[in-house]
Amino acid sequence: MVTPILPLVMSGAVVKRRSKTLLGPVDLTISQSGFTIIMGPNGAGKTTLLRSLHGLERFAQGQQRWQVPLQEARRRQGFVFQSPIMLRRSVLENLIYPLRLRGTKRGRATALARDWAQRVGLDDALDHPAPQLSGGEKQKLALARALIPQPDIVFLDEPCANLDGRATREIETILQKANAAGTRIVMATHNIGQAKRLATDVVFLLNGQIAEQSPAHAFFNTPQTPQAAALLRGDIVE
Amino acid sequence: MGDIWEGISAGFWLVVTLDPDLVEITLMSLRVTVTATIVASCLALPFGAWLAIRRFRYRRFVIAVLNALMGLPPVVVGLIVYLMLSRSGPFGVLGLLFTPTAMIIAQVIIVTPLIASIAHQAIRDIWAEYHDLLISMSTSKWQRILTLIWDGRRALLTAALAGFGRAIGEVGAIMIVGGNIDHATRVLTTAIALETGKGDFSLALGLGFVLIGLAVTVNILIHAIGRTERDGKW
Ligand SMILES: Nc1ncnc2c1ncn2[C@@H]1O[C@H](COP(=O)(O)OP(=O)(O)OP(=O)(O)O)[C@@H](O)[C@H]1O
Ligand SMILES: [Mg+2]
């Protein structure tokens, strides 16, 4: 039995650049299961919050704790960046990379990579240089690369931003499958329909602070803040 | 005008017929510069990569020094190496002055900063691009370095070629420390200088053709590497 790495408890976290506060103070607990959607207008701090949870930002104040030592927690999580970062290698080599880091044999890694390439519809592009893929293909590759080592939790920063309707549906299916298989998901999106389809709970950010945090049905039916209500109506949030 | 054409055709003839003097001088040039490029690359490539990744207190200072060294006048390098290796200098006992080894040392000093600087820039660019991903994947320090070197391999090879290109065409330093001794330390550039001085334009031009050929080849290689980079081959 492997020790679960969750819940992740963040308390009083503040992220600053120079003297400007980008995020916080934020208290947030990521429970053991669920599909958390982070919403909020541009610049609200969604990316900053995700990066903080993943451990990419240094806190000016506050801290967070995993249930296992940090080193181990780091190995058991994945991240999909808002603008995908491609290694200057083929699609196949990109998919293999996280497995090889963990010491998986090349043959087995390649087999897994082929399987994942097929799931995200990149099986014809395995030998293509990844930096030359289209924006949407890069996002699919980044998603597959994050999920391939079977992380306990994966953070996704608008993973469907450049995808067409069909690809979005495919990705949502993949995410729901992974989620059902026990992968905790925390994801930022601007797409209200997508949020409604996927979320079990919602974190709504405004100006770097959590304005609202509720179960999905509560958030979508009875939003507590005027800004969330406006966002859900499709109005512009000031 | 007639003299020049005669010289060009005679020089061309020397190249085509593989004139023994021309071949010997060319081989000496290649031996010195290839060795110097390899030695310089062994020093400069890891150093450049290290400089790109490591944050330390005097990093900016080191980079400034590196860039300054890149502009060192070769003649001055030649003079300093000469003084070091001359009979009364600190390394005089080794008896290296006026040997190919002395020329190699001078060329290594001249091209190491150049190669290190190009390597540093290339690895720094990739590191900036990869930084968040490699941190996110919790790679170890060695995994990071290997990833950057592997994905920067074309740029590193380009750096080495640029070093070769600079070294093969250099005259000042190797003239001083090598002495342009026939059958011993005569290389393309020093021979051209000597033959031109003597008024023997045919050999000078023949050697000039070889030198141009080498320089063009290096540039074509650099260009080809740039293209495979874009196409993502190897
Ligand atoms: N490197 C930086 N330096 C200074 N300010 C920054 C930096 N990165 C982000 N910010 C600021 O921090 C705030 C939050 O940015 P963040 O990227 O987290 O927003 P977001 O909610 O992800 O927005 P979007 O919906 O556009 O992706 C913004 O005001 C942004 O301008
Ligand atoms: Mg963002």
XYZ file of C-alpha atoms and ligand atoms in Angstrom:
504
model
C 0.000 0.000 0.000
C 1.484 3.293 -1.113
C 0.951 6.263 1.185
C -1.405 8.764 -0.445
C 0.236 12.120 -1.110
C -3.031 14.018 -0.562
C -4.595 15.991 0.997
C -2.402 18.924 0.133
C -2.836 21.739 2.613
C -1.887 25.277 1.636
C -2.110 27.892 4.364
C -1.602 31.624 4.185
C 0.346 31.347 0.946
C 1.426 34.640 -0.612
C 3.328 34.952 -3.889
C 5.009 38.227 -4.772
C 7.034 39.501 -7.706
C 9.167 42.361 -6.534
C 6.712 44.097 -4.224
C 3.554 43.272 -6.188
C 1.333 40.600 -4.672
C 0.248 38.141 -7.369
C -1.509 35.704 -5.118
C -2.830 35.386 -1.648
C -3.030 35.052 1.138
C -4.622 31.745 0.115
C -5.825 28.883 2.319
C -6.718 25.857 0.263
C -6.963 22.130 0.844
C -6.811 19.734 -2.082
C -8.683 16.684 -0.842
C -7.934 13.082 -1.787
C -10.375 12.773 -4.633
C -12.258 14.985 -7.012
C -11.906 17.207 -10.026
C -11.249 20.794 -9.008
C -11.821 23.531 -11.549
C -10.206 26.907 -11.037
C -12.018 29.817 -12.630
C -11.570 33.557 -12.727
C -10.932 36.400 -15.159
C -7.593 36.946 -16.926
C -4.902 37.896 -14.471
C -6.880 36.627 -11.468
C -3.992 34.346 -10.524
C -5.086 30.921 -11.792
C -1.718 30.124 -13.311
C 0.075 31.437 -10.255
C -2.081 29.305 -7.949
C -1.496 26.149 -9.989
C 2.248 26.774 -10.137
C 2.273 27.394 -6.393
C 0.440 24.163 -5.633
C 2.904 22.309 -7.856
C 5.860 23.898 -6.074
C 7.143 26.142 -8.852
C 6.656 29.407 -6.973
C 8.424 30.607 -3.899
C 6.105 31.821 -1.152
C 6.687 35.224 0.385
C 4.583 33.990 3.316
C 2.736 30.830 4.258
C 3.432 27.229 3.363
C 1.951 24.018 2.097
C 2.262 20.394 3.093
C 1.883 17.090 1.293
C 1.289 13.878 3.227
C 4.632 12.482 2.071
C 8.125 14.004 1.984
C 8.477 16.743 -0.640
C 10.912 14.788 -2.823
C 8.446 11.955 -3.196
C 5.470 14.277 -3.656
C 7.315 15.991 -6.489
C 7.819 12.724 -8.337
C 4.156 11.798 -8.052
C 2.629 14.870 -9.690
C 2.305 16.181 -13.213
C 1.796 19.609 -14.721
C 0.499 20.853 -18.070
C 1.577 24.418 -18.736
C -0.654 27.067 -20.273
C 1.803 27.347 -23.164
C 3.139 23.837 -23.692
C 6.892 23.330 -23.340
C 8.188 20.956 -25.998
C 11.555 19.260 -25.761
C 13.441 19.721 -29.040
C 12.926 16.068 -29.863
C 10.435 13.846 -31.624
C 6.935 13.284 -30.275
C 7.950 9.767 -29.230
C 11.045 11.027 -27.386
C 8.916 13.640 -25.602
C 6.518 10.958 -24.408
C 9.289 8.628 -23.298
C 11.194 11.328 -21.440
C 9.361 11.298 -18.067
C 9.424 7.493 -18.033
C 13.137 7.323 -18.770
C 13.732 9.809 -15.916
C 12.155 7.240 -13.629
C 14.318 4.452 -15.002
C 11.719 2.684 -17.172
C 13.366 0.490 -19.822
C 13.299 1.932 -23.315
C 11.221 -0.860 -24.834
C 8.471 -0.659 -22.253
C 8.513 3.144 -22.346
C 8.115 3.074 -26.132
C 5.136 0.725 -25.911
C 3.434 3.007 -23.378
C 4.241 6.052 -25.505
C 2.626 4.469 -28.587
C -0.476 3.714 -26.574
C -0.724 7.283 -25.280
C 0.019 8.795 -28.676
C -2.951 6.872 -30.000
C -5.200 8.045 -27.175
C -4.490 11.699 -27.958
C -4.519 11.158 -31.712
C -0.815 11.690 -32.322
C 0.072 8.157 -33.410
C 0.801 9.341 -36.966
C 3.163 12.011 -35.694
C 5.424 9.909 -33.453
C 8.571 10.712 -35.439
C 7.755 14.393 -36.007
C 9.811 16.983 -34.173
C 7.570 18.126 -31.312
C 8.373 21.864 -31.631
C 6.810 21.793 -35.104
C 3.420 20.495 -34.010
C 0.419 22.820 -34.154
C -0.641 24.589 -30.963
C -3.417 22.097 -30.304
C -1.200 19.080 -31.007
C 1.383 20.437 -28.593
C -1.271 20.661 -25.894
C -2.328 17.075 -26.509
C 1.284 15.947 -26.362
C 1.885 17.892 -23.152
C -1.200 16.260 -21.629
C -0.141 12.746 -22.612
C 3.388 13.410 -21.355
C 2.015 14.547 -17.990
C -0.292 11.544 -17.601
C 2.025 8.820 -18.880
C 3.869 8.252 -15.573
C 0.475 7.823 -13.844
C 0.809 10.700 -11.392
C -1.321 10.830 -8.245
C -2.298 14.385 -9.077
C -2.041 16.464 -12.212
C -2.367 20.231 -12.550
C -3.660 21.512 -15.879
C -3.529 25.141 -16.959
C -6.173 25.655 -19.660
C -5.283 22.418 -21.460
C -8.012 22.830 -24.064
C -7.428 26.500 -24.917
C -6.323 25.800 -28.507
C -8.360 22.703 -29.177
C -11.334 22.285 -31.481
C -14.621 20.805 -30.266
C -13.788 17.224 -31.063
C -10.310 17.304 -29.553
C -11.712 19.010 -26.470
C -14.226 16.200 -26.028
C -11.499 13.578 -26.461
C -9.313 15.284 -23.900
C -12.208 15.584 -21.472
C -12.844 11.865 -21.842
C -9.199 11.094 -21.140
C -9.242 13.333 -18.081
C -12.432 11.788 -16.753
C -11.023 8.293 -17.237
C -7.827 9.216 -15.439
C -9.879 10.834 -12.699
C -12.052 7.752 -12.332
C -8.898 5.643 -12.116
C -7.801 7.695 -9.114
C -5.802 10.601 -10.508
C -6.609 13.810 -8.665
C -7.104 16.676 -11.100
C -6.830 20.418 -10.556
C -7.478 22.411 -13.688
C -7.902 26.031 -14.745
C -10.302 26.853 -17.540
C -12.246 29.762 -19.015
C -14.740 27.425 -20.645
C -17.917 27.419 -18.543
C -19.395 24.445 -20.374
C -16.270 22.453 -19.735
C -16.249 23.468 -16.090
C -19.830 22.270 -15.719
C -19.056 18.956 -17.421
C -15.967 18.169 -15.361
C -15.975 19.904 -11.996
C -16.749 18.291 -8.686
C -15.800 21.524 -6.980
C -14.837 25.017 -8.072
C -12.317 27.548 -6.827
C -13.165 31.035 -8.035
C -10.318 33.528 -8.008
C -10.425 37.320 -8.096
C -7.383 39.572 -7.819
C -5.201 36.809 -6.475
C -7.629 35.763 -3.752
C -10.100 32.951 -3.438
C -13.450 34.710 -3.757
C -15.472 31.545 -3.623
C -14.885 27.835 -3.143
C -17.851 25.482 -3.367
C -19.042 22.130 -4.681
C -19.780 22.332 -8.390
C -23.571 22.232 -8.198
C -23.641 24.968 -5.594
C -21.264 27.170 -7.555
C -23.146 26.854 -10.817
C -26.654 27.135 -9.311
C -26.178 29.637 -6.533
C -22.939 31.571 -6.946
C -22.114 33.577 -3.825
C -20.294 36.522 -5.414
C -21.689 38.964 -7.957
C -18.577 38.431 -10.090
C -19.107 34.674 -10.277
C -22.762 35.217 -11.093
C -21.772 37.627 -13.860
C -19.189 35.186 -15.216
C -21.761 32.383 -15.335
C -24.294 34.638 -17.072
C -21.648 35.343 -19.676
C -21.208 38.975 -18.684
C -17.829 40.607 -18.532
C -16.310 40.418 -15.063
C -14.747 43.706 -14.031
C 47.000 42.067 -64.515
C 48.667 39.281 -66.501
C 50.805 38.357 -63.477
C 47.748 37.883 -61.366
C 46.039 35.587 -63.856
C 49.215 33.582 -64.240
C 49.450 33.307 -60.477
C 45.838 32.190 -60.172
C 46.135 29.502 -62.822
C 49.472 28.277 -61.428
C 47.992 28.221 -57.931
C 44.974 26.340 -59.160
C 47.296 23.869 -60.895
C 49.191 23.272 -57.631
C 45.925 22.361 -55.925
C 44.738 20.081 -58.724
C 48.057 18.221 -58.991
C 48.340 17.911 -55.202
C 51.699 19.636 -55.050
C 53.720 17.975 -52.212
C 54.621 21.243 -50.472
C 51.024 22.386 -50.575
C 49.777 19.065 -49.227
C 52.351 19.030 -46.442
C 51.497 22.570 -45.350
C 47.772 21.845 -45.499
C 48.141 18.720 -43.392
C 50.204 20.595 -40.809
C 47.509 23.275 -40.650
C 44.801 20.677 -40.162
C 46.818 18.791 -37.552
C 47.402 21.921 -35.474
C 43.926 23.391 -35.791
C 41.954 20.155 -35.408
C 43.924 19.308 -32.266
C 43.479 22.841 -30.914
C 39.734 22.750 -31.663
C 39.303 19.414 -29.887
C 41.261 20.531 -26.830
C 39.471 23.881 -26.730
C 36.069 22.181 -27.107
C 36.811 19.794 -24.240
C 37.448 22.831 -22.054
C 34.911 25.264 -23.461
C 31.766 23.214 -24.057
C 31.349 21.911 -20.487
C 32.389 25.301 -19.128
C 29.878 27.135 -21.304
C 27.110 24.718 -20.326
C 27.997 24.974 -16.655
C 27.972 28.763 -16.860
C 24.496 28.673 -18.396
C 22.979 26.526 -15.661
C 24.777 27.437 -12.472
C 23.889 30.583 -10.549
C 26.780 31.858 -8.487
C 27.983 35.110 -7.150
C 30.470 36.209 -9.801
C 28.632 34.748 -12.772
C 28.106 38.071 -14.538
C 31.733 38.947 -13.969
C 32.907 35.637 -15.423
C 30.715 36.147 -18.489
C 32.102 39.661 -18.953
C 35.656 38.297 -18.715
C 34.791 35.581 -21.208
C 33.479 38.116 -23.696
C 36.529 40.284 -23.173
C 38.823 37.313 -23.780
C 36.995 36.656 -27.035
C 38.311 39.968 -28.283
C 41.945 39.275 -27.362
C 44.186 40.268 -30.273
C 45.841 37.006 -31.453
C 49.192 38.742 -31.831
C 49.168 39.563 -28.136
C 48.274 35.964 -27.296
C 51.214 34.918 -29.461
C 53.503 37.297 -27.635
C 52.426 36.044 -24.213
C 52.724 32.372 -25.186
C 56.137 33.196 -26.661
C 57.296 34.748 -23.409
C 55.988 31.770 -21.409
C 57.673 29.212 -23.624
C 60.899 31.063 -24.409
C 64.126 29.784 -22.925
C 64.012 32.294 -20.069
C 60.263 31.924 -19.506
C 58.569 29.765 -16.841
C 57.972 26.856 -19.254
C 61.198 27.294 -21.181
C 62.598 23.948 -20.007
C 59.914 22.114 -21.952
C 61.496 23.298 -25.194
C 58.145 23.838 -26.862
C 58.799 27.117 -28.644
C 58.723 26.792 -32.456
C 56.943 23.421 -32.337
C 53.413 22.513 -33.441
C 52.559 22.101 -29.752
C 53.281 25.786 -29.163
C 50.954 26.684 -32.030
C 48.268 24.439 -30.598
C 48.580 26.119 -27.205
C 48.217 29.558 -28.774
C 45.185 28.524 -30.810
C 43.544 26.892 -27.801
C 43.896 30.167 -25.901
C 42.438 32.114 -28.819
C 39.384 29.934 -29.538
C 38.398 28.607 -26.103
C 36.606 31.855 -25.111
C 34.826 31.936 -28.479
C 33.569 28.354 -28.219
C 32.626 28.772 -24.565
C 30.699 31.936 -25.305
C 28.677 30.414 -28.166
C 28.021 27.263 -26.128
C 26.949 29.363 -23.149
C 24.429 31.320 -25.200
C 22.976 28.226 -26.844
C 22.585 26.267 -23.607
C 21.219 29.338 -21.837
C 18.488 29.681 -24.468
C 17.456 26.037 -24.152
C 17.590 26.237 -20.363
C 15.289 29.280 -20.396
C 12.892 27.330 -22.602
C 13.056 24.085 -20.584
C 13.436 25.501 -17.083
C 9.884 25.130 -15.798
C 9.383 21.724 -17.420
C 12.582 20.231 -16.011
C 11.828 21.630 -12.562
C 8.251 20.356 -12.817
C 9.477 16.865 -13.684
C 11.794 17.030 -10.653
C 14.857 16.110 -12.665
C 18.162 15.696 -10.880
C 21.026 18.050 -11.615
C 22.685 15.475 -13.864
C 19.504 14.679 -15.728
C 19.142 18.376 -16.453
C 22.685 18.788 -17.678
C 22.482 15.721 -19.908
C 19.139 16.837 -21.340
C 20.457 20.300 -22.153
C 23.668 18.981 -23.698
C 21.800 16.410 -25.767
C 19.165 18.834 -27.043
C 21.863 21.452 -27.594
C 24.215 19.109 -29.390
C 23.865 20.824 -32.760
C 24.538 24.229 -31.264
C 27.556 22.824 -29.444
C 28.892 21.328 -32.662
C 28.321 24.682 -34.344
C 30.337 26.344 -31.592
C 33.224 23.937 -32.169
C 33.102 24.551 -35.936
C 33.134 28.298 -35.387
C 36.230 27.788 -33.247
C 37.849 25.772 -36.021
C 37.007 28.483 -38.546
C 38.614 31.139 -36.400
C 41.731 29.089 -35.672
C 42.445 27.892 -39.212
C 42.580 31.435 -40.558
C 44.665 32.912 -37.758
C 48.206 34.184 -38.554
C 49.576 36.491 -35.892
C 49.953 34.174 -32.925
C 51.171 31.059 -34.699
C 53.669 33.092 -36.696
C 55.237 34.255 -33.429
C 55.216 30.978 -31.514
C 55.635 28.606 -34.469
C 58.201 30.577 -36.414
C 56.961 29.388 -39.830
C 59.789 26.833 -40.081
C 59.769 24.862 -43.325
C 58.775 21.197 -42.851
C 58.188 21.817 -39.157
C 55.749 24.576 -38.274
C 54.728 26.041 -41.601
C 50.948 26.227 -41.944
C 48.576 27.700 -44.531
C 48.379 31.229 -43.185
C 52.039 31.681 -42.322
C 53.106 30.193 -45.639
C 50.818 32.578 -47.523
C 52.324 35.512 -45.659
C 55.860 34.313 -46.428
C 55.300 33.486 -50.113
C 53.513 36.754 -50.706
C 56.442 38.574 -49.149
C 58.820 36.680 -51.431
C 56.679 37.480 -54.465
C 55.821 33.791 -55.186
C 52.144 34.338 -55.812
C 51.349 30.939 -57.302
C 52.020 28.972 -54.110
C 50.435 31.746 -52.024
C 47.288 31.657 -54.160
C 47.193 27.841 -54.211
C 47.340 27.827 -50.404
C 44.756 30.610 -50.411
C 42.363 28.428 -52.410
C 42.767 25.612 -49.905
C 42.124 27.999 -47.010
C 39.049 29.444 -48.678
C 37.832 25.905 -49.402
C 38.188 24.961 -45.733
C 36.449 28.117 -44.537
C 33.584 27.631 -46.980
C 33.235 23.974 -45.973
C 32.991 24.918 -42.299
C 30.324 27.495 -43.062
C 28.346 25.063 -45.171
C 28.490 22.568 -42.311
C 27.288 25.179 -39.823
C 24.479 26.083 -42.187
C 23.537 22.421 -42.709
C 23.436 21.859 -38.955
C 21.097 24.817 -38.641
C 18.833 23.227 -41.227
C 18.705 19.810 -39.552
C 17.866 21.710 -36.365
C 14.803 23.210 -38.014
C 13.835 19.938 -39.671
C 14.391 18.088 -36.416
C 16.561 15.387 -38.006
C 18.935 13.641 -35.594
N 6.556 37.203 -14.015
C 5.627 38.088 -13.618
N 5.991 39.322 -13.216
C 5.088 40.225 -12.810
N 3.766 39.976 -12.781
C 3.351 38.776 -13.183
C 4.250 37.751 -13.610
N 3.532 36.661 -13.931
C 2.258 36.987 -13.725
N 2.130 38.238 -13.262
C 0.872 38.925 -12.902
O 0.232 38.143 -11.931
C -1.162 38.175 -12.110
C -1.727 36.788 -12.156
O -1.245 36.142 -13.313
P -1.717 34.684 -13.711
O -0.888 34.262 -14.903
O -1.663 33.804 -12.529
O -3.215 34.923 -14.161
P -4.260 33.916 -14.812
O -5.433 33.894 -13.933
O -3.596 32.622 -15.095
O -4.629 34.653 -16.164
P -5.009 34.049 -17.603
O -6.465 33.739 -17.553
O -4.730 35.187 -18.532
O -4.143 32.872 -17.862
C -1.409 39.002 -13.369
O -1.788 40.274 -12.995
C -0.081 39.033 -14.053
O 0.092 40.247 -14.754
Mg -3.132 31.600 -16.763
